[in-house]
Coordinates of C-alpha atoms and ligand atoms in Angstrom, one line a residue:
M1 CA 7.5 -19.6 23.9
S2 CA 6.1 -18.0 20.8
D3 CA 4.9 -20.0 17.9
N4 CA 7.4 -20.2 15.0
R5 CA 5.4 -22.3 12.5
P6 CA 5.5 -20.7 9.1
L7 CA 2.3 -19.4 7.7
V8 CA 1.2 -21.5 4.8
D9 CA -2.3 -21.4 3.3
Q10 CA -4.4 -24.3 1.9
F11 CA -2.9 -23.6 -1.6
K12 CA 0.6 -24.1 -0.1
R13 CA 1.5 -20.4 -0.5
T14 CA 3.8 -19.2 2.2
I15 CA 2.9 -15.8 3.7
S16 CA 5.9 -13.7 4.3
Y17 CA 4.7 -10.2 3.6
L18 CA 2.4 -8.3 5.9
R19 CA 0.7 -4.9 5.0
L20 CA -0.2 -3.2 8.2
S21 CA -2.4 -0.2 8.3
V22 CA -1.6 2.0 11.2
T23 CA -4.5 4.6 10.9
D24 CA -7.5 5.1 8.8
R25 CA -7.1 8.8 9.0
C26 CA -5.4 10.8 6.2
D27 CA -4.6 14.5 5.5
L28 CA -5.7 14.1 1.9
R29 CA -8.9 13.1 0.3
C30 CA -8.0 11.4 -3.0
A31 CA -11.4 11.3 -4.9
Y32 CA -10.9 7.6 -6.0
C33 CA -10.0 6.6 -2.3
M34 CA -12.5 8.4 -0.1
P35 CA -15.3 10.9 0.1
E36 CA -14.5 14.4 1.2
A37 CA -16.7 13.8 4.3
M38 CA -15.0 10.5 5.2
Q39 CA -16.1 9.2 8.7
F40 CA -13.0 8.2 10.5
L41 CA -13.1 5.6 13.3
P42 CA -13.3 6.5 16.9
R43 CA -9.7 6.1 18.4
A44 CA -10.6 3.3 20.8
E45 CA -11.5 1.2 17.8
V46 CA -8.0 1.6 16.4
L47 CA -5.0 -0.7 17.7
S48 CA -2.9 1.0 20.2
L49 CA 0.9 1.4 19.4
E50 CA 1.7 -1.4 21.8
E51 CA -1.1 -3.6 20.2
L52 CA 0.3 -2.9 16.7
H53 CA 3.8 -3.7 17.8
R54 CA 2.9 -7.0 19.6
M55 CA 0.9 -8.2 16.8
A56 CA 3.7 -7.4 14.3
L57 CA 6.1 -9.5 16.4
G58 CA 3.6 -12.3 16.3
F59 CA 3.7 -12.2 12.5
I60 CA 7.5 -12.0 12.4
A61 CA 7.9 -15.0 14.7
R62 CA 5.8 -16.9 12.2
G63 CA 8.0 -16.1 9.2
V64 CA 6.9 -12.6 8.0
T65 CA 10.1 -10.9 6.8
K66 CA 8.7 -8.0 4.9
L67 CA 6.6 -5.5 6.6
R68 CA 4.9 -2.5 5.0
L69 CA 3.2 0.2 7.0
T70 CA 0.4 1.9 5.4
G71 CA -3.0 3.6 6.2
G72 CA -4.8 6.1 5.7
E73 CA -1.6 8.1 5.9
P74 CA 0.7 6.4 8.2
L75 CA 2.8 9.5 8.9
V76 CA -0.2 11.4 10.4
R77 CA -0.4 9.0 13.3
R78 CA 1.3 10.8 16.0
D79 CA 3.3 7.9 17.6
M80 CA 4.1 6.4 14.3
I81 CA 7.8 6.9 14.4
E82 CA 8.0 5.1 17.7
L83 CA 6.4 2.1 16.1
V84 CA 8.9 2.3 13.2
K85 CA 11.8 2.5 15.6
A86 CA 10.5 -0.5 17.6
L87 CA 10.1 -2.6 14.5
G88 CA 13.4 -1.4 13.1
R89 CA 15.1 -3.4 15.9
K90 CA 13.7 -6.7 14.1
I91 CA 15.6 -6.0 10.9
G92 CA 18.3 -8.8 10.8
A93 CA 17.4 -9.7 14.4
N94 CA 19.0 -12.8 15.9
D95 CA 16.8 -13.6 18.8
G96 CA 15.2 -16.8 17.6
Q97 CA 11.9 -15.0 17.2
G98 CA 12.1 -14.4 13.5
A99 CA 13.6 -11.3 11.7
L100 CA 12.6 -8.7 9.2
E101 CA 14.4 -8.4 5.9
E102 CA 12.6 -5.2 5.1
L103 CA 10.6 -2.6 6.9
T104 CA 8.9 -0.1 4.5
L105 CA 6.0 2.2 4.2
T106 CA 3.6 3.6 1.8
T107 CA 3.0 7.4 2.2
N108 CA 1.4 10.4 0.3
G109 CA 4.6 12.2 1.2
T110 CA 3.0 15.3 2.8
Q111 CA 4.9 14.7 6.2
L112 CA 8.1 13.3 4.7
S113 CA 10.3 16.3 5.1
R114 CA 9.7 16.1 8.9
F115 CA 10.4 12.3 9.1
A116 CA 12.7 11.2 6.3
D117 CA 15.9 11.2 8.5
D118 CA 14.2 9.3 11.4
L119 CA 12.8 6.7 9.0
R120 CA 16.3 6.2 7.6
E121 CA 17.9 6.0 11.0
A122 CA 15.2 3.5 12.2
G123 CA 16.4 1.0 9.3
V124 CA 13.9 2.0 6.6
R125 CA 15.8 1.9 3.2
R126 CA 13.0 2.2 0.6
I127 CA 9.6 3.8 0.7
N128 CA 6.7 4.3 -1.8
V129 CA 5.3 7.7 -2.3
S130 CA 1.9 7.9 -4.1
L131 CA 1.7 10.8 -6.6
D132 CA -0.8 11.0 -9.5
T133 CA 0.1 14.6 -10.9
L134 CA 2.8 17.2 -11.0
D135 CA 0.2 19.9 -11.9
R136 CA -0.6 21.9 -8.7
D137 CA -4.2 22.6 -9.6
K138 CA -4.9 19.0 -10.7
F139 CA -3.4 17.7 -7.4
A140 CA -5.6 20.1 -5.4
K141 CA -8.6 18.9 -7.2
L142 CA -7.9 15.2 -7.1
S143 CA -6.8 15.1 -3.5
R144 CA -9.0 18.0 -2.4
R145 CA -6.0 19.7 -0.6
D146 CA -3.5 22.0 -2.1
M147 CA -0.4 20.1 -1.0
L148 CA 1.6 19.4 -4.0
P149 CA 4.6 21.6 -2.9
Q150 CA 4.8 19.9 0.4
V151 CA 4.8 16.5 -1.2
L152 CA 7.5 17.3 -3.6
E153 CA 9.6 18.8 -0.8
G154 CA 9.0 15.5 1.1
I155 CA 10.2 13.5 -1.8
D156 CA 13.4 15.5 -2.1
A157 CA 13.7 15.1 1.7
A158 CA 13.7 11.5 1.5
L159 CA 16.1 11.3 -1.5
A160 CA 18.4 13.5 0.5
A161 CA 18.1 11.2 3.6
G162 CA 19.4 8.3 1.4
L163 CA 16.0 6.6 1.1
K164 CA 15.2 4.8 -2.2
V165 CA 11.8 6.2 -3.4
K166 CA 9.2 4.5 -5.7
I167 CA 6.5 6.4 -6.9
N168 CA 3.0 5.0 -7.3
T169 CA 0.7 6.6 -9.7
V170 CA -3.0 5.7 -10.2
A171 CA -3.8 5.9 -14.0
L172 CA -6.9 8.0 -14.4
K173 CA -8.8 8.6 -17.7
G174 CA -9.4 12.3 -18.3
I175 CA -7.2 13.3 -15.3
N176 CA -3.6 12.2 -15.5
E177 CA -3.6 10.1 -18.7
H178 CA -1.7 12.7 -20.8
E179 CA 0.8 13.4 -18.0
I180 CA 2.0 9.9 -17.5
V181 CA 5.0 10.3 -19.8
D182 CA 6.1 13.5 -18.0
L183 CA 5.6 11.8 -14.6
I184 CA 7.8 8.8 -15.7
A185 CA 10.5 11.2 -17.1
W186 CA 10.4 13.3 -13.9
A187 CA 10.8 10.2 -11.7
H188 CA 13.6 8.6 -13.7
A189 CA 15.5 11.8 -13.7
K190 CA 15.6 11.6 -10.0
A191 CA 16.5 7.8 -10.2
M192 CA 13.1 6.7 -8.9
E193 CA 11.1 3.8 -10.2
L194 CA 7.6 4.6 -11.0
T195 CA 4.6 2.0 -10.9
L196 CA 1.3 2.6 -12.5
I197 CA -1.9 1.2 -10.8
E198 CA -5.3 0.7 -12.3
V199 CA -8.2 2.2 -10.2
M200 CA -9.9 -0.5 -8.2
P201 CA -13.4 -0.7 -7.2
L202 CA -13.0 -0.4 -3.3
G203 CA -15.5 1.6 -1.2
E204 CA -18.1 4.2 -2.1
V205 CA -16.7 7.5 -3.4
E206 CA -18.8 10.4 -4.8
E207 CA -18.0 9.9 -8.4
D208 CA -18.4 6.8 -10.7
R209 CA -14.9 5.4 -10.8
F210 CA -15.5 3.6 -14.0
D211 CA -15.5 7.0 -15.7
H212 CA -11.9 7.3 -14.9
Y213 CA -10.9 3.5 -15.3
L214 CA -7.9 3.6 -17.7
P215 CA -6.8 0.1 -18.7
L216 CA -2.9 0.0 -18.4
G217 CA -2.8 -1.9 -21.7
E218 CA -3.7 1.2 -23.5
V219 CA -1.1 3.2 -21.4
Q220 CA 1.5 0.6 -22.2
A221 CA 0.8 0.9 -26.0
E222 CA 1.0 4.6 -25.8
L223 CA 4.4 4.4 -24.0
A224 CA 5.7 1.8 -26.5
R225 CA 5.0 4.3 -29.3
R226 CA 7.2 6.8 -27.7
W227 CA 9.9 4.8 -25.9
T228 CA 11.8 1.6 -26.1
L229 CA 10.2 -0.7 -23.4
S230 CA 11.9 -4.0 -22.6
P231 CA 10.4 -6.4 -20.2
S232 CA 12.4 -6.6 -17.1
A233 CA 13.5 -9.7 -15.2
H234 CA 12.9 -7.7 -11.9
R235 CA 10.2 -9.2 -9.6
S236 CA 8.8 -7.7 -6.4
G237 CA 6.8 -10.7 -5.3
G238 CA 3.7 -8.6 -6.0
P239 CA 1.3 -8.2 -8.9
A240 CA 3.5 -5.7 -10.9
R241 CA 5.1 -6.3 -14.3
Y242 CA 8.3 -4.4 -14.9
F243 CA 9.8 -2.8 -18.1
D244 CA 13.0 -0.9 -18.6
V245 CA 12.8 2.3 -20.6
G246 CA 15.7 2.6 -23.0
E247 CA 15.6 6.3 -23.3
T248 CA 15.3 7.3 -19.6
G249 CA 17.4 4.3 -18.2
G250 CA 14.6 3.8 -15.6
R251 CA 12.2 1.2 -14.7
I252 CA 8.4 1.3 -14.7
G253 CA 5.9 -1.1 -13.1
L254 CA 2.3 -1.9 -14.2
I255 CA -0.2 -3.2 -11.7
T256 CA -3.1 -4.6 -13.4
P257 CA -5.3 -6.4 -10.8
L258 CA -8.4 -6.1 -12.9
T259 CA -7.1 -7.4 -16.0
N260 CA -4.6 -9.8 -14.9
N261 CA -4.5 -12.8 -12.5
F262 CA -1.7 -12.2 -10.1
C263 CA -3.0 -14.4 -7.3
E264 CA -1.0 -17.6 -7.8
G265 CA 2.0 -16.5 -6.2
C266 CA 0.5 -14.3 -3.5
N267 CA 2.7 -14.2 -0.5
R268 CA 0.8 -11.4 1.6
V269 CA -2.0 -10.6 3.9
R270 CA -3.4 -7.2 5.1
V271 CA -4.3 -5.9 8.5
T272 CA -6.5 -2.9 9.0
A273 CA -5.9 -0.3 11.8
T274 CA -8.6 -1.9 13.7
G275 CA -6.9 -5.3 13.6
Q276 CA -9.0 -6.9 10.9
L277 CA -6.9 -9.3 8.9
Y278 CA -7.9 -9.5 5.3
P279 CA -6.2 -12.5 3.6
C280 CA -7.0 -10.9 0.2
L281 CA -7.4 -7.4 -0.9
G282 CA -10.2 -8.5 -3.2
G283 CA -12.1 -10.7 -1.1
G284 CA -14.5 -10.5 1.9
E285 CA -12.8 -12.9 4.1
Q286 CA -11.7 -11.5 7.4
V287 CA -10.3 -12.5 10.8
D288 CA -10.5 -10.4 14.0
L289 CA -7.1 -9.9 15.3
R290 CA -8.0 -7.1 17.6
A291 CA -10.3 -9.6 19.6
A292 CA -7.3 -12.0 19.8
M293 CA -4.8 -9.0 21.0
R294 CA -7.4 -8.0 23.5
S295 CA -8.1 -11.4 25.0
D296 CA -6.7 -12.9 28.0
D297 CA -4.0 -14.8 26.2
P298 CA -3.0 -12.6 23.3
N299 CA -0.1 -14.7 22.1
T300 CA -2.1 -17.9 21.9
A301 CA -5.2 -16.2 20.5
L302 CA -3.2 -14.4 17.8
T303 CA -1.5 -17.5 16.6
E304 CA -4.8 -19.4 16.4
A305 CA -6.3 -16.5 14.5
L306 CA -3.5 -16.5 12.0
D307 CA -4.1 -20.4 11.5
V308 CA -7.7 -19.4 10.6
A309 CA -6.6 -16.9 8.2
M310 CA -4.3 -19.4 6.5
K311 CA -7.4 -21.7 6.1
I312 CA -9.6 -19.0 4.5
K313 CA -7.3 -17.2 2.3
P314 CA -9.0 -17.5 -1.2
L315 CA -7.3 -18.8 -4.3
R316 CA -8.0 -15.6 -6.2
H317 CA -9.6 -12.2 -6.0
H318 CA -13.1 -11.5 -7.0
F319 CA -12.7 -7.9 -8.5
A320 CA -14.8 -6.5 -11.3
I321 CA -14.8 -2.8 -11.9
N322 CA -18.0 -2.8 -13.9
S323 CA -20.2 -4.3 -11.2
P324 CA -23.9 -3.7 -11.8
G325 CA -25.5 -0.4 -10.7
G326 CA -22.0 1.1 -10.2
A327 CA -21.7 -0.3 -6.7
P328 CA -18.2 -0.9 -5.6
A329 CA -17.1 -4.6 -5.7
L330 CA -16.1 -4.4 -2.1
A331 CA -17.6 -1.8 0.4
R332 CA -14.4 -1.1 2.3
H333 CA -12.2 1.7 1.2
M334 CA -8.5 1.4 0.4
S335 CA -7.8 3.7 3.3
M336 CA -9.0 0.7 5.6
T337 CA -6.7 -1.9 4.0
G338 CA -3.8 0.3 2.9
G339 CA -3.7 -1.1 -0.6
Ligands
SAM1 N1 -2.0 7.5 2.1 C1 -1.0 6.6 1.6 C2 -0.7 6.8 0.2 O1 -1.6 7.4 -0.5 O2 0.3 6.3 -0.3 C3 -1.1 5.0 1.9 C4 -2.5 4.5 1.7 S1 -3.2 4.6 0.2 C5 -4.8 3.8 0.4 C6 -2.2 3.4 -0.7 C7 -2.3 3.4 -2.3 O3 -3.7 3.0 -2.6 C8 -2.0 4.8 -2.8 O4 -1.1 4.6 -3.8 C9 -3.3 5.0 -3.6 O5 -3.3 5.9 -4.7 C10 -4.0 3.7 -3.8 N2 -5.4 3.7 -3.9 C11 -6.4 4.3 -3.2 N3 -7.5 4.0 -3.5 C12 -7.5 3.3 -4.6 C13 -8.3 2.7 -5.6 N4 -9.7 2.8 -5.4 N5 -7.9 2.0 -6.6 C14 -6.5 2.0 -6.8 N6 -5.7 2.5 -6.0 C15 -6.0 3.1 -4.9
SF4_2 FE1 -5.1 9.4 1.7 FE2 -3.6 7.7 0.5 FE3 -6.3 7.5 0.3 FE4 -5.1 9.5 -0.9 S1 -4.8 7.4 -1.4 S2 -6.9 9.9 0.5 S3 -3.4 9.9 0.5 S4 -5.0 7.2 2.1

């Protein structure tokens, strides 16, 4: 019998949302995310497909209803679609072991034209695609790979497959700050929502991220000069605030983890590809689920580890972008925790 107790932390927040990283590898090298010579993990350290699946089932049994697969780039993992299919069977399941309401993923879009139909067939209905610029040269410079045409093709394939696509854009001073209006207009013309994200101090990269830190308050003021923004009642259960844009008929989201406290209603935890559970994206607390999954009694060990995670989930994050000496506020890269 699996454990069906809900996951509730010491501040009475119920955890219903798991972001699960399936690989630390990626086919891009976005400058704010990882260095060009990023050292990827030996494969044995990464959870096997089976381990990922069983672990996810353990979370679902304990009340997780929303599961987001991420990375690294989730679609570069070879057996990824098998995992999506297996987890897709838990959508609306009626087996007494919990059910998913939503299975989704965050991707850079490079592999989408190959996988869009499979994702839809497996039960995925919405995906997030990260895209910071529509300028091919800028894209090649920022991601260190000349793959914008492939990404745009991928987005079109996803839309054609009937997936709802949300674009995530990191706002970067001196890089895409003057392109944000065009990006929003482009996304809205394709009926895609767009969410802007502030750059976060995670992991060593080659340049000083503070040089490119663009407070979204500034962006919002600029957008409001051009367009009619009305606060939207839409909520995603995450840190984003939403606005409807009168002129385009679309919606934008603003995620400002550095300038706003969004922790009160936090309903999520993250697990890396090596099975480290991080109860908070902005905290150092962690629980080793891989050890639990590789123990003699994985079901019991996993559920006990989840109880520990509920005890140590902090009340709020500890980010500060201008940490002394330009050091990252947290040593781990976003490609580990998946954002
Ligand atoms: N590779 C996939 C992608 O790019 O969508 C999934 C993983 S990626 C780490 C998830 C999100 O994190 C992307 O939207 C990316 O732009 C964002 N990201 C990465 N490093 C970041 C940082 N230091 N600050 C803010 N966002 C970051
Ligand atoms: Fe890869 Fe996503 Fe990081 Fe870019 S943001 S390097 S696509 S993991």
